[in-house]
PDB file of C-alpha atoms in Angstrom:
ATOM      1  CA  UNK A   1     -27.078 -17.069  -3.598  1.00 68.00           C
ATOM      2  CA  UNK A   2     -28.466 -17.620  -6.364  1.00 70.00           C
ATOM      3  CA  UNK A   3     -26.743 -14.925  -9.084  1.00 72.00           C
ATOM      4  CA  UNK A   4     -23.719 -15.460  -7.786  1.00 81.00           C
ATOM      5  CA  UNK A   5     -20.671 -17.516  -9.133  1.00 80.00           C
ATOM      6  CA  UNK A   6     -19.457 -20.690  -7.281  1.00 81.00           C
ATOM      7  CA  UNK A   7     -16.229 -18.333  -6.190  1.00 81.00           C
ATOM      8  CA  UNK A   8     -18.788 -15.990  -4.996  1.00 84.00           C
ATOM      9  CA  UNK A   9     -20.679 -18.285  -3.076  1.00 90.00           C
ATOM     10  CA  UNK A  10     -17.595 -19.999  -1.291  1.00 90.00           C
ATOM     11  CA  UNK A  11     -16.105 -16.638  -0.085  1.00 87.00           C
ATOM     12  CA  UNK A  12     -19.525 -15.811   1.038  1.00 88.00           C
ATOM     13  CA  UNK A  13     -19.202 -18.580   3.724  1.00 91.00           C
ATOM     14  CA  UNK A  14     -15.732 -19.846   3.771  1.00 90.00           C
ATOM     15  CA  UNK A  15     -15.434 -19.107   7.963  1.00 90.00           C
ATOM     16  CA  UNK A  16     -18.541 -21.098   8.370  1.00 92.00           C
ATOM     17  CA  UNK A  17     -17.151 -24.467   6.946  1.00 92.00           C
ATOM     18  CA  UNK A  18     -15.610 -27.465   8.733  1.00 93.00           C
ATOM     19  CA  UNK A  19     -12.101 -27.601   8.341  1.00 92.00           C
ATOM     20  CA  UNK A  20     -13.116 -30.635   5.869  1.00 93.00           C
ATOM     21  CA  UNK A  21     -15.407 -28.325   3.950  1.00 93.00           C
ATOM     22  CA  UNK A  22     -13.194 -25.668   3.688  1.00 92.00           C
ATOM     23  CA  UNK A  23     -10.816 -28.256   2.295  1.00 92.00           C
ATOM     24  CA  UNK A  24     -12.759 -29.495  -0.306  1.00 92.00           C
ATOM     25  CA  UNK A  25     -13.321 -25.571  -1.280  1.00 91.00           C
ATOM     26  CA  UNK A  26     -10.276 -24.842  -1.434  1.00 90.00           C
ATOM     27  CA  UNK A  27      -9.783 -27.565  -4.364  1.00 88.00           C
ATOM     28  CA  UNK A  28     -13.018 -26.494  -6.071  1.00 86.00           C
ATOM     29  CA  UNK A  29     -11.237 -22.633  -6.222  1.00 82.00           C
ATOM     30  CA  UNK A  30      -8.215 -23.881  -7.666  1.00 79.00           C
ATOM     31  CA  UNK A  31      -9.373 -26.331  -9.987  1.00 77.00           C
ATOM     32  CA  UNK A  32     -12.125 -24.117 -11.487  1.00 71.00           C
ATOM     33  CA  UNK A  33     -10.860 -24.858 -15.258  1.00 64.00           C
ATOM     34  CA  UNK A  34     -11.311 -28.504 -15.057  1.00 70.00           C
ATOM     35  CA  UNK A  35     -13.965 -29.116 -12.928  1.00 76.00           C
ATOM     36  CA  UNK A  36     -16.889 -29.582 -15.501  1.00 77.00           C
ATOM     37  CA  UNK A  37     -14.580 -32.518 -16.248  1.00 79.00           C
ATOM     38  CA  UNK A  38     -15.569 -33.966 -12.823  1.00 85.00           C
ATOM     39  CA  UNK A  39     -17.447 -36.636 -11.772  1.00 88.00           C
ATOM     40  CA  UNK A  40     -18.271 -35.717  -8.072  1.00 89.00           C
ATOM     41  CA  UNK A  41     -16.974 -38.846  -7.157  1.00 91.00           C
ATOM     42  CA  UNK A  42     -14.390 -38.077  -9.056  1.00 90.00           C
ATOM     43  CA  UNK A  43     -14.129 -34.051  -7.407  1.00 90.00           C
ATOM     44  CA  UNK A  44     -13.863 -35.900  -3.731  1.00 91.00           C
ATOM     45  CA  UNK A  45     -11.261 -37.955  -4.753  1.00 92.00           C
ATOM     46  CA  UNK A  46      -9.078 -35.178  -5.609  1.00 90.00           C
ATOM     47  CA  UNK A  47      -9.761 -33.207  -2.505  1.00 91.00           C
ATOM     48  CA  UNK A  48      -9.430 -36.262  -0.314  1.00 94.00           C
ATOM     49  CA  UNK A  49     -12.860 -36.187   1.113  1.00 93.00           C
ATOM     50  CA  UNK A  50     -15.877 -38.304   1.085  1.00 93.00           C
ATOM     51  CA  UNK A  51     -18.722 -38.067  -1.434  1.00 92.00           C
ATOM     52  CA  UNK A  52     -20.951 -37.341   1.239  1.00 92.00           C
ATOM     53  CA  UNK A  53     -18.774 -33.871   1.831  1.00 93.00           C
ATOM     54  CA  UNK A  54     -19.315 -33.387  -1.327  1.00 93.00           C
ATOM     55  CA  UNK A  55     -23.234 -33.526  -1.320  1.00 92.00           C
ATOM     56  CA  UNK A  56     -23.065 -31.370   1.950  1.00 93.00           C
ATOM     57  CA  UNK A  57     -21.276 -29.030   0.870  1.00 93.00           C
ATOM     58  CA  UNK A  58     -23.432 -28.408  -2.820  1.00 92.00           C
ATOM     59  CA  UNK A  59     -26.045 -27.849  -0.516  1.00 92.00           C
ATOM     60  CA  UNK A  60     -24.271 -24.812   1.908  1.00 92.00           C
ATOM     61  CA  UNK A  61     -23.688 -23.418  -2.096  1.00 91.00           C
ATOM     62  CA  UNK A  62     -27.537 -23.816  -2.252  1.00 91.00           C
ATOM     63  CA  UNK A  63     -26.610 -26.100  -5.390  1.00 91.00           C
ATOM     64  CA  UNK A  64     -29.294 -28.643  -6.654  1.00 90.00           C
ATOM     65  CA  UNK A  65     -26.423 -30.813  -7.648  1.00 89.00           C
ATOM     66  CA  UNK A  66     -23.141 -31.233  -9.120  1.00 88.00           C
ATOM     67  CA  UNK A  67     -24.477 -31.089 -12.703  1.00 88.00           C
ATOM     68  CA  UNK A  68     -25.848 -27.395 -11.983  1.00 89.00           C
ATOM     69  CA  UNK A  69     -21.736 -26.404 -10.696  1.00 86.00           C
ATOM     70  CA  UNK A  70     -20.487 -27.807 -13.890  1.00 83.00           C
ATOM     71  CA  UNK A  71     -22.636 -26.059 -15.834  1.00 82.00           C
ATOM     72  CA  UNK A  72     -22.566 -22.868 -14.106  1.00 80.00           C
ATOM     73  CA  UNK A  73     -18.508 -23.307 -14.112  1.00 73.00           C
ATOM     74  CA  UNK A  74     -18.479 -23.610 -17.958  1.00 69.00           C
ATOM     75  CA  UNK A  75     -20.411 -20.549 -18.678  1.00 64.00           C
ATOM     76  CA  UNK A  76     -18.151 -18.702 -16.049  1.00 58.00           C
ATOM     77  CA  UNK A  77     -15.349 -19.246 -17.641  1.00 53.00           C
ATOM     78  CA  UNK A  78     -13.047 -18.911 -14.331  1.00 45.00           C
ATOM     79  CA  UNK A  79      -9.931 -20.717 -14.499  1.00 42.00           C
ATOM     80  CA  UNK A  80      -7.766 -21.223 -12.437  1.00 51.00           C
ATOM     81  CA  UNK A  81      -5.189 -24.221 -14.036  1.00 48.00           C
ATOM     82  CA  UNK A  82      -4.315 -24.162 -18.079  1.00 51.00           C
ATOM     83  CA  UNK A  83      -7.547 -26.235 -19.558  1.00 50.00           C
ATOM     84  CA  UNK A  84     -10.105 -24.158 -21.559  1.00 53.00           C
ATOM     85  CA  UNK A  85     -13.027 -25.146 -24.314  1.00 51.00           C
ATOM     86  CA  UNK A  86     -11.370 -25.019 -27.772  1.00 49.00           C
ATOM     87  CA  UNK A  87     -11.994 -22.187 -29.816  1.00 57.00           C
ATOM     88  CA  UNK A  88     -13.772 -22.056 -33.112  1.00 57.00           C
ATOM     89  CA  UNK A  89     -12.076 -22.541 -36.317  1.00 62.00           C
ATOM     90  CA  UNK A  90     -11.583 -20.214 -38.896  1.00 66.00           C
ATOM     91  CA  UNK A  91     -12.126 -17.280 -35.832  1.00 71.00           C
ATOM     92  CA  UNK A  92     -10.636 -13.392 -37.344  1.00 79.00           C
ATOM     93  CA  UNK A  93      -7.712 -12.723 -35.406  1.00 79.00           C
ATOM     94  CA  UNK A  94      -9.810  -9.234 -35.075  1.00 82.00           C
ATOM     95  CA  UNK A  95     -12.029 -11.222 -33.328  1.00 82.00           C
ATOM     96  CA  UNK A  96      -9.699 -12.620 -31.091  1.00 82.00           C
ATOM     97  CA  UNK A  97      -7.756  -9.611 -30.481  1.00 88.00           C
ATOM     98  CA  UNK A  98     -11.090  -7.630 -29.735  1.00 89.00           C
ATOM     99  CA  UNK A  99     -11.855 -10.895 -26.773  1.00 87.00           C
ATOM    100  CA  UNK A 100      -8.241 -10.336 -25.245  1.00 88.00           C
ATOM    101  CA  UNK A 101      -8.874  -5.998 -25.139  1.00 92.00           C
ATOM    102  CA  UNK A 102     -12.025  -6.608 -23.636  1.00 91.00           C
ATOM    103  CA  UNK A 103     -10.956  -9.125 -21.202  1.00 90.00           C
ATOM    104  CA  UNK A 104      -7.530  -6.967 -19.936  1.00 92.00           C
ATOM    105  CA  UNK A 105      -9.934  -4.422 -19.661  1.00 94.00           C
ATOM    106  CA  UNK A 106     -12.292  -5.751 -17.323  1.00 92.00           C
ATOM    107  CA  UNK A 107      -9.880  -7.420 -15.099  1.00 92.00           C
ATOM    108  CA  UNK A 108      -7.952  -4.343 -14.750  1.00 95.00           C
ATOM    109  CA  UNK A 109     -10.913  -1.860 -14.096  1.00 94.00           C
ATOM    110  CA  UNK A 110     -12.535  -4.975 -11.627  1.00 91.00           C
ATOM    111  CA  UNK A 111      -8.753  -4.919 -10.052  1.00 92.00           C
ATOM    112  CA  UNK A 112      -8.029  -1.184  -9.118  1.00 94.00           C
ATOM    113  CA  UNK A 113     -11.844  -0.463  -8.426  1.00 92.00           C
ATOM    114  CA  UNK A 114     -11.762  -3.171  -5.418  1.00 90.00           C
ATOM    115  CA  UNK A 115      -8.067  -1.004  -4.217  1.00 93.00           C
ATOM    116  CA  UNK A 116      -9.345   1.039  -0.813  1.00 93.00           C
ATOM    117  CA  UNK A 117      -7.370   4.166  -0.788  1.00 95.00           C
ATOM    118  CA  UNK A 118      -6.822   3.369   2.821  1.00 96.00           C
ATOM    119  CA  UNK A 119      -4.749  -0.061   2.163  1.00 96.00           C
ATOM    120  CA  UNK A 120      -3.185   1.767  -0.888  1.00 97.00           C
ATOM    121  CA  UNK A 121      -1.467   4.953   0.996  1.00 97.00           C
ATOM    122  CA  UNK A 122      -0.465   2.147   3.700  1.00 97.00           C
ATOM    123  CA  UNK A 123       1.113   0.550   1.382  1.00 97.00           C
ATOM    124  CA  UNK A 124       2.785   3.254  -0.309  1.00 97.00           C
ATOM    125  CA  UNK A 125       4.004   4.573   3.335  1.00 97.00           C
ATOM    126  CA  UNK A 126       5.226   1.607   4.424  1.00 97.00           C
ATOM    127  CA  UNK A 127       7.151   0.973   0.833  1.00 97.00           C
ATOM    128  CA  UNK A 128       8.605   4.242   1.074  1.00 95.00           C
ATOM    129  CA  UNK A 129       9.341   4.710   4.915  1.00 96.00           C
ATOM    130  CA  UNK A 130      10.652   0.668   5.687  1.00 96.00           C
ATOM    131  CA  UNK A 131      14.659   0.661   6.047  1.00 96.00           C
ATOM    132  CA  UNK A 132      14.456  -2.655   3.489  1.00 96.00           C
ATOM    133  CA  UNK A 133      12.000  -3.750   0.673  1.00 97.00           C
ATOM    134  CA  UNK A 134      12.084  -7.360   0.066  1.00 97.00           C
ATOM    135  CA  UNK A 135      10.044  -8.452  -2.824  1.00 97.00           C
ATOM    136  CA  UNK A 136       9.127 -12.395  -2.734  1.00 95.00           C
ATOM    137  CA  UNK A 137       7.840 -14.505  -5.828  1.00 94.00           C
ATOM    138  CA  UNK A 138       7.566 -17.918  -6.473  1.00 92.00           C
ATOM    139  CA  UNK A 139       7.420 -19.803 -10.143  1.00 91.00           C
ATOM    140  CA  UNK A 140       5.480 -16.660 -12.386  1.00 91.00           C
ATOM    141  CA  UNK A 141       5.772 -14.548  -9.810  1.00 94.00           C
ATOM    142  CA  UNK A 142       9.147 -14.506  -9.833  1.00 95.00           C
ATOM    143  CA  UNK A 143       9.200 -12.590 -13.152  1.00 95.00           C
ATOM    144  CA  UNK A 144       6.449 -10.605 -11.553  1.00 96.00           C
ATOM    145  CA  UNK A 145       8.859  -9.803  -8.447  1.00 96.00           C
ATOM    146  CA  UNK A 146      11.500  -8.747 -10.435  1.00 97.00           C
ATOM    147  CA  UNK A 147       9.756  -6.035 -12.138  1.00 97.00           C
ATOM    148  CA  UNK A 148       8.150  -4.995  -9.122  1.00 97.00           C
ATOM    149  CA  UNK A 149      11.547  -4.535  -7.609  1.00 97.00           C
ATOM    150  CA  UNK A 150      13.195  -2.999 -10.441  1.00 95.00           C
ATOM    151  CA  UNK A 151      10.757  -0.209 -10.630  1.00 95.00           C
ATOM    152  CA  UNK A 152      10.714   0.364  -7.226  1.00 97.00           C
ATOM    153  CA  UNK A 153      14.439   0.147  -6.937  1.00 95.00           C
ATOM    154  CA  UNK A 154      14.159   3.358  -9.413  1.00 92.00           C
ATOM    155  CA  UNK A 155      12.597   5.599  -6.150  1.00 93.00           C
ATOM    156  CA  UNK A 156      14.057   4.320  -3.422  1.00 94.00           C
ATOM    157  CA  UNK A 157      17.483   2.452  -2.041  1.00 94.00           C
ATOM    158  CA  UNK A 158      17.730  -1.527  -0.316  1.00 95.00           C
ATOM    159  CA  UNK A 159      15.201  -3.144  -2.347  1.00 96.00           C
ATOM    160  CA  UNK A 160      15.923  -6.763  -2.864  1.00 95.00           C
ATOM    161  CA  UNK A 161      13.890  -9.248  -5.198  1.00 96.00           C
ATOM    162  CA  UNK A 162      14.344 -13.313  -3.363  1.00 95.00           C
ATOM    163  CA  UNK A 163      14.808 -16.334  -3.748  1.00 91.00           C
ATOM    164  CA  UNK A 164      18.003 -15.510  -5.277  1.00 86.00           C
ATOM    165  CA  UNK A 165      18.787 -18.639  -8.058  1.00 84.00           C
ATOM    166  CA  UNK A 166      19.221 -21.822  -6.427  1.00 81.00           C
ATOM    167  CA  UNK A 167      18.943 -20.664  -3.436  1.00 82.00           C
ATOM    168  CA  UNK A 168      16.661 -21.004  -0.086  1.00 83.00           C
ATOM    169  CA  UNK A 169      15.287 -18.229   1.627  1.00 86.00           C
ATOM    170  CA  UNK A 170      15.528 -18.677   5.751  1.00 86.00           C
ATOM    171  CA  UNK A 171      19.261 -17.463   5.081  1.00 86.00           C
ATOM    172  CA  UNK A 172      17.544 -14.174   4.058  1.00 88.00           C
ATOM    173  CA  UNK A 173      14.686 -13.986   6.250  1.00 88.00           C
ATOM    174  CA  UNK A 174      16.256 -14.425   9.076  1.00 90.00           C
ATOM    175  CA  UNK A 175      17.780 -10.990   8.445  1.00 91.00           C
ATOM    176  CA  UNK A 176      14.120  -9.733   8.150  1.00 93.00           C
ATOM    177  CA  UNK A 177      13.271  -6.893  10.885  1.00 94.00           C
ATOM    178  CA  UNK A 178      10.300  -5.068  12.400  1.00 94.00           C
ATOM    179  CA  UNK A 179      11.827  -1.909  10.682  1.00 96.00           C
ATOM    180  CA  UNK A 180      11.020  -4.338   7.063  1.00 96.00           C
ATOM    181  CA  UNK A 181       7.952  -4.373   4.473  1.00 96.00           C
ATOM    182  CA  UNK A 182       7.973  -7.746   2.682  1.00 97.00           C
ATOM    183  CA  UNK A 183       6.065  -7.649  -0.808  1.00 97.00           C
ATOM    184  CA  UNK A 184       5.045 -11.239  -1.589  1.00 96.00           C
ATOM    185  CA  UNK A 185       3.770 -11.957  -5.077  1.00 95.00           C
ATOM    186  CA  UNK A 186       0.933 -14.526  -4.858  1.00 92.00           C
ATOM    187  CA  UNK A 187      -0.809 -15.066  -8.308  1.00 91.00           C
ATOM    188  CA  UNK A 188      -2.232 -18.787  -9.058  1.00 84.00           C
ATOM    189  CA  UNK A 189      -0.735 -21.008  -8.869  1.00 80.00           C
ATOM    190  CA  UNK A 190       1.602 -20.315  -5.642  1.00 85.00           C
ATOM    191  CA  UNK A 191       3.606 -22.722  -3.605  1.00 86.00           C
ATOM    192  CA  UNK A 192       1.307 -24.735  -1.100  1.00 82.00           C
ATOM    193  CA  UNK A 193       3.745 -23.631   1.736  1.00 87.00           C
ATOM    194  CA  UNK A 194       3.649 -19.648   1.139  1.00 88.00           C
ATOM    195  CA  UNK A 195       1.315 -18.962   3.410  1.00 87.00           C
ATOM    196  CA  UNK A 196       2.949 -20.827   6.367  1.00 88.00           C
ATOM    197  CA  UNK A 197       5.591 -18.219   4.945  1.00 91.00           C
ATOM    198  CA  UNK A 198       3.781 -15.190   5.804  1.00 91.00           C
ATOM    199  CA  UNK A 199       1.974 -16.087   8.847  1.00 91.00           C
ATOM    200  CA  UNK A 200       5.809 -16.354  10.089  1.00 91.00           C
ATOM    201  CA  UNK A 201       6.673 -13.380   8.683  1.00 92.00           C
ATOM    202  CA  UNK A 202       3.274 -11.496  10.644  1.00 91.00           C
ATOM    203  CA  UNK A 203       4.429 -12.928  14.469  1.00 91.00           C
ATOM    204  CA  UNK A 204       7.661 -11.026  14.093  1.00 91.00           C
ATOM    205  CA  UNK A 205       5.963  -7.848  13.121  1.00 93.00           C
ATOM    206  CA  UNK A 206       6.715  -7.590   9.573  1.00 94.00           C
ATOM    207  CA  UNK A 207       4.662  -5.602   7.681  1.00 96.00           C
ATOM    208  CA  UNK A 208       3.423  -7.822   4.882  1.00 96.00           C
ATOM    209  CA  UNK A 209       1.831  -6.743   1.441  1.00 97.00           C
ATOM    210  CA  UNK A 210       0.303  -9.097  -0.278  1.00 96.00           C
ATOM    211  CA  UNK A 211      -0.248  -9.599  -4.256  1.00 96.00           C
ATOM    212  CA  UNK A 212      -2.627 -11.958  -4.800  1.00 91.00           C
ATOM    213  CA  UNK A 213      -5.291 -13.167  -7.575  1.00 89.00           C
ATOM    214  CA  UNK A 214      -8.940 -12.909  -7.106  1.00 81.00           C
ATOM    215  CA  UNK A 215      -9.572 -16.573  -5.938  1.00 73.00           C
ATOM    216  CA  UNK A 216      -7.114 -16.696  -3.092  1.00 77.00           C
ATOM    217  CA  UNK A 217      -9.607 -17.487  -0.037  1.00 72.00           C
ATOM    218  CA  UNK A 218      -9.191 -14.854   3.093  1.00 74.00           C
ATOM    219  CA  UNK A 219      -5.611 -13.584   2.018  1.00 80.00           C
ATOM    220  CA  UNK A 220      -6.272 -10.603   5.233  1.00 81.00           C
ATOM    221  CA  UNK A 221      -5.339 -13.076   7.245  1.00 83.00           C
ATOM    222  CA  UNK A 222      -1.585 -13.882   6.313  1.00 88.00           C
ATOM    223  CA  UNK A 223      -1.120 -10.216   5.038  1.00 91.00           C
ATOM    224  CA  UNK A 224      -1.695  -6.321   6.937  1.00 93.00           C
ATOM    225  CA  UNK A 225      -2.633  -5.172   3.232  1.00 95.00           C
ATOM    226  CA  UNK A 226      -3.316  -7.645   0.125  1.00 94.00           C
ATOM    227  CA  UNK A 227      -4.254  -6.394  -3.537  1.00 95.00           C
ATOM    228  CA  UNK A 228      -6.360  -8.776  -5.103  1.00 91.00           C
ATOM    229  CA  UNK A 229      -6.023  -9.484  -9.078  1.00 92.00           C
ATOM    230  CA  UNK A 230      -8.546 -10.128 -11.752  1.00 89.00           C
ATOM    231  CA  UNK A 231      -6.089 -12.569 -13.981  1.00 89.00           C
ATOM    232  CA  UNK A 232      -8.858 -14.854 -15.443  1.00 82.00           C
ATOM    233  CA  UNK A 233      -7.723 -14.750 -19.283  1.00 81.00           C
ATOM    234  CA  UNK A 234      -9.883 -15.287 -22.414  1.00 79.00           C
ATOM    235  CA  UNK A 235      -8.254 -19.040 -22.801  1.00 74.00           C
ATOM    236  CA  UNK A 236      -6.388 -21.195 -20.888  1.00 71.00           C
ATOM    237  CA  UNK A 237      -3.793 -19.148 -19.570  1.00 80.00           C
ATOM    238  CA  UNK A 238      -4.325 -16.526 -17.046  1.00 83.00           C
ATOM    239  CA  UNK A 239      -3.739 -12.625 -17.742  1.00 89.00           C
ATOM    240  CA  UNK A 240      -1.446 -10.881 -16.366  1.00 92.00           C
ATOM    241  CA  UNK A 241      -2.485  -6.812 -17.206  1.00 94.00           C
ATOM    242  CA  UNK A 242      -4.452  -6.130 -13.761  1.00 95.00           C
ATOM    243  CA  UNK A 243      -1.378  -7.205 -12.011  1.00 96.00           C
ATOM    244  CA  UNK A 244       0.924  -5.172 -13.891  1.00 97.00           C
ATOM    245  CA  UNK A 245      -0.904  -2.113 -13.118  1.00 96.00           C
ATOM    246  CA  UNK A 246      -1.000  -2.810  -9.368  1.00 96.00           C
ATOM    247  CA  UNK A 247       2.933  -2.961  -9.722  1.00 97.00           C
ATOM    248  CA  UNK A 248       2.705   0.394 -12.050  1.00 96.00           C
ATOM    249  CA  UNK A 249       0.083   2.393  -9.325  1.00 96.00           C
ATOM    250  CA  UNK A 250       2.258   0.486  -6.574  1.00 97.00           C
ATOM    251  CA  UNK A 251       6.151   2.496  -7.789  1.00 96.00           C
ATOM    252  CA  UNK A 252       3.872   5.736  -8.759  1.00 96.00           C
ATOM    253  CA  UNK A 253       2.629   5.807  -6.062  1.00 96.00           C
ATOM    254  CA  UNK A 254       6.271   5.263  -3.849  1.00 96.00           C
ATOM    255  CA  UNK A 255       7.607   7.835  -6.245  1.00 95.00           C
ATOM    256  CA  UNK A 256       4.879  10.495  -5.442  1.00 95.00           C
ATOM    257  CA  UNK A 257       4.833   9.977  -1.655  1.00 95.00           C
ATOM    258  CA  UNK A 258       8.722  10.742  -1.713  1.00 93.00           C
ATOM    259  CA  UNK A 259       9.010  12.523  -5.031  1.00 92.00           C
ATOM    260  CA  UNK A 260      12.219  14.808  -4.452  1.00 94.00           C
ATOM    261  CA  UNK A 261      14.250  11.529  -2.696  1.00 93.00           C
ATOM    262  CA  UNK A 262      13.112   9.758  -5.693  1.00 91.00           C
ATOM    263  CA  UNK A 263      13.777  12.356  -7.915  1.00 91.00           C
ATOM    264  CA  UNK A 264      17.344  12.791  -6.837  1.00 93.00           C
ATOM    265  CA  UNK A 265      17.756   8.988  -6.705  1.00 92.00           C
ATOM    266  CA  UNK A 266      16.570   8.978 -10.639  1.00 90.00           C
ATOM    267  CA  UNK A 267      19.025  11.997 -11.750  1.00 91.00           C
ATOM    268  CA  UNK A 268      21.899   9.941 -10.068  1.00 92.00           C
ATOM    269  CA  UNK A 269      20.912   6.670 -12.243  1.00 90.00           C
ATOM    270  CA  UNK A 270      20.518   8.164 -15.429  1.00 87.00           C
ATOM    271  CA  UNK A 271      24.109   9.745 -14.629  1.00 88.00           C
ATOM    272  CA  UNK A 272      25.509   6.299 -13.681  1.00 89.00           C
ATOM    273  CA  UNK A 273      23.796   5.120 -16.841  1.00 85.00           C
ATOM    274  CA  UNK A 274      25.811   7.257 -19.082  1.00 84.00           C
ATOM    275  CA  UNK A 275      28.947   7.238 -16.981  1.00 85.00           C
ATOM    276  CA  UNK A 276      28.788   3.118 -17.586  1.00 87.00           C
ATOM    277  CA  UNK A 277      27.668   3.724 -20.885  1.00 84.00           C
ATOM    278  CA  UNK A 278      25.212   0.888 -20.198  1.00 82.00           C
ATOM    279  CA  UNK A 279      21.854   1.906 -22.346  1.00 78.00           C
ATOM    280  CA  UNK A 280      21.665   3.170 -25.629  1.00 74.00           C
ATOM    281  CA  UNK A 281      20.399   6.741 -25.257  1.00 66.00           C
ATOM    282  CA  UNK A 282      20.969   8.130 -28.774  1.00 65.00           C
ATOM    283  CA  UNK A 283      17.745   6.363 -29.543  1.00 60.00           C
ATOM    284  CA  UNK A 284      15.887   8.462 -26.178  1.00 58.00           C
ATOM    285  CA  UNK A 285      18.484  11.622 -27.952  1.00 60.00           C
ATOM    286  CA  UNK A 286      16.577  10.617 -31.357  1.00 59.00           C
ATOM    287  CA  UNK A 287      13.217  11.130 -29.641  1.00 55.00           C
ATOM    288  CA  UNK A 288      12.898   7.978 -30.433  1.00 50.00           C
ATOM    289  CA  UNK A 289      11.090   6.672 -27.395  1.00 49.00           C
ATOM    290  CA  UNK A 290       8.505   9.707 -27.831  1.00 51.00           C
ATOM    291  CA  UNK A 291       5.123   7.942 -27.393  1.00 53.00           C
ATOM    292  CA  UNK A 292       4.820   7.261 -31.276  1.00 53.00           C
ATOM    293  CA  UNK A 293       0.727   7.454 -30.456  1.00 48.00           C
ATOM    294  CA  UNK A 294       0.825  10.948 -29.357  1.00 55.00           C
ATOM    295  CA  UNK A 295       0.520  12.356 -32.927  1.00 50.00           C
TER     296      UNK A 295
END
């Protein structure tokens, strides 16, 4: 275990852990931004476990101690809450634009390269063939969810983005049938309760897609397909590009699969559109939405 990250390591052997270890793993995953800051006192505390569960576990990681995890955490640079190392003074914004390309870039090339085309025409079957999308996010994900349902709202009919504002959802899902796909949206950092959401969703044969980042522990097991998302961001705050182009591949790929339903759906939009008068298309008349980097 040696080359591999502390994430890495803890996926390796998750199953194999007491309920106690898997516990205190579960903290160390989402907690990955602070917990150089740590004593391991301090790191059982949090996770409501004994010191000794600590030790034990460091050692299942093949760790030499909790110096070596702090160290190893720092140079990783995974985080998982909104704490990061400052950054130099004086830095070129090139500079700092170049780390944010290269970053986007890696998590979204890490993202769709760990997609099996298997779970992916699943999903896009299941999208396109269930008699109702729902589309669930929580906190972030809720702006997340919304886009996700507004582009696949563009191929297909009954697609509906929850909670709705103020609102709880076992009015809605109680309406859920077999004859459903649920999309949840599950980026860091999700309710505590969400999964207790989906393994409900699962006994009543719901066909469950899961959107989830890259340090969710065993999300196959709440979900029948889950995408998992490079978000780690240059700073503090996670990235958002590798989900974004899940949600883009996700509606291509729904449009594809039923491309003249979807087709026919878009042409009676874009007539709505203009019979509402609701967008401002002399600017698309103006070929002014021509991609300006084609020339």
């Amino acid at each position: 275990m040696q080359d591999l990250s502390i994430e890495q390591r803890i996926k390796q052997i998750y199953d194999q852990l007491s309920p106690t270890q898997q516990k205190l793993a579960s903290c160390i995953l989402n907690h990955q931004g602070d917990i150089a800051t740590y004593s391991a006192t301090e790191l059982a505390k949090l996770a409501g476990v004994s010191k000794s569960a600590v030790t034990r576990l460091l050692q299942r990681l093949e760790y030499k101690d909790f110096g070596e995890v702090k160290r190893q955490v720092r140079a990783a640079r995974r985080w998982g809450t909104p704490i990061a190392e400052k950054q130099p003074e004086h830095q070129s914004i090139s500079n700092v634009f170049s780390d944010y390309i290269q970053c986007d870039q890696n998590n979204i090339q890490k993202t769709l390269e760990s997609i099996k085309t298997s779970d992916f025409d699943a999903a896009v079957k299941s999208i396109g063939q269930a008699q109702r999308v729902y589309v669930i996010g929580y906190r972030n994900n809720h702006a997340l969810a919304l886009h996700l349902r507004q582009q696949l709202t563009q191929c297909r009919d009954n697609v509906t983005l929850l909670p709705l504002p103020g609102q709880t959802l076992g009015e809605e899902v109680a309406s859920f049938t077999a004859k459903d796909t649920v999309i949840i949206m599950g980026i860091r950092r999700r309710p505590a309760w969400l999964k207790n959401l989906m393994i409900t969703l699962r006994k009543r044969g719901i066909f469950l897609i899961y959107i989830t980042d890259h340090a969710d522990v065993n999300p196959k097991e709440v979900s029948d397909i889950h995408f998992s998302c490079v978000v780690r961001g240059v700073s503090a705050f996670d990235s958002y590009a590798s989900v974004m182009n899940i949600i883009s591949v996700l509606a291509n790929g729904v449009y594809q699969d039923n491309y003249n339903e979807a087709n026919d759906r878009i042409q009676a939009i874009e007539e709505t559109y203009q019979t509402l008068n609701e967008l401002d298309m002399a600017a698309l008349n103006n070929g002014a939405l021509i991609d300006e980097f084609e020339a």
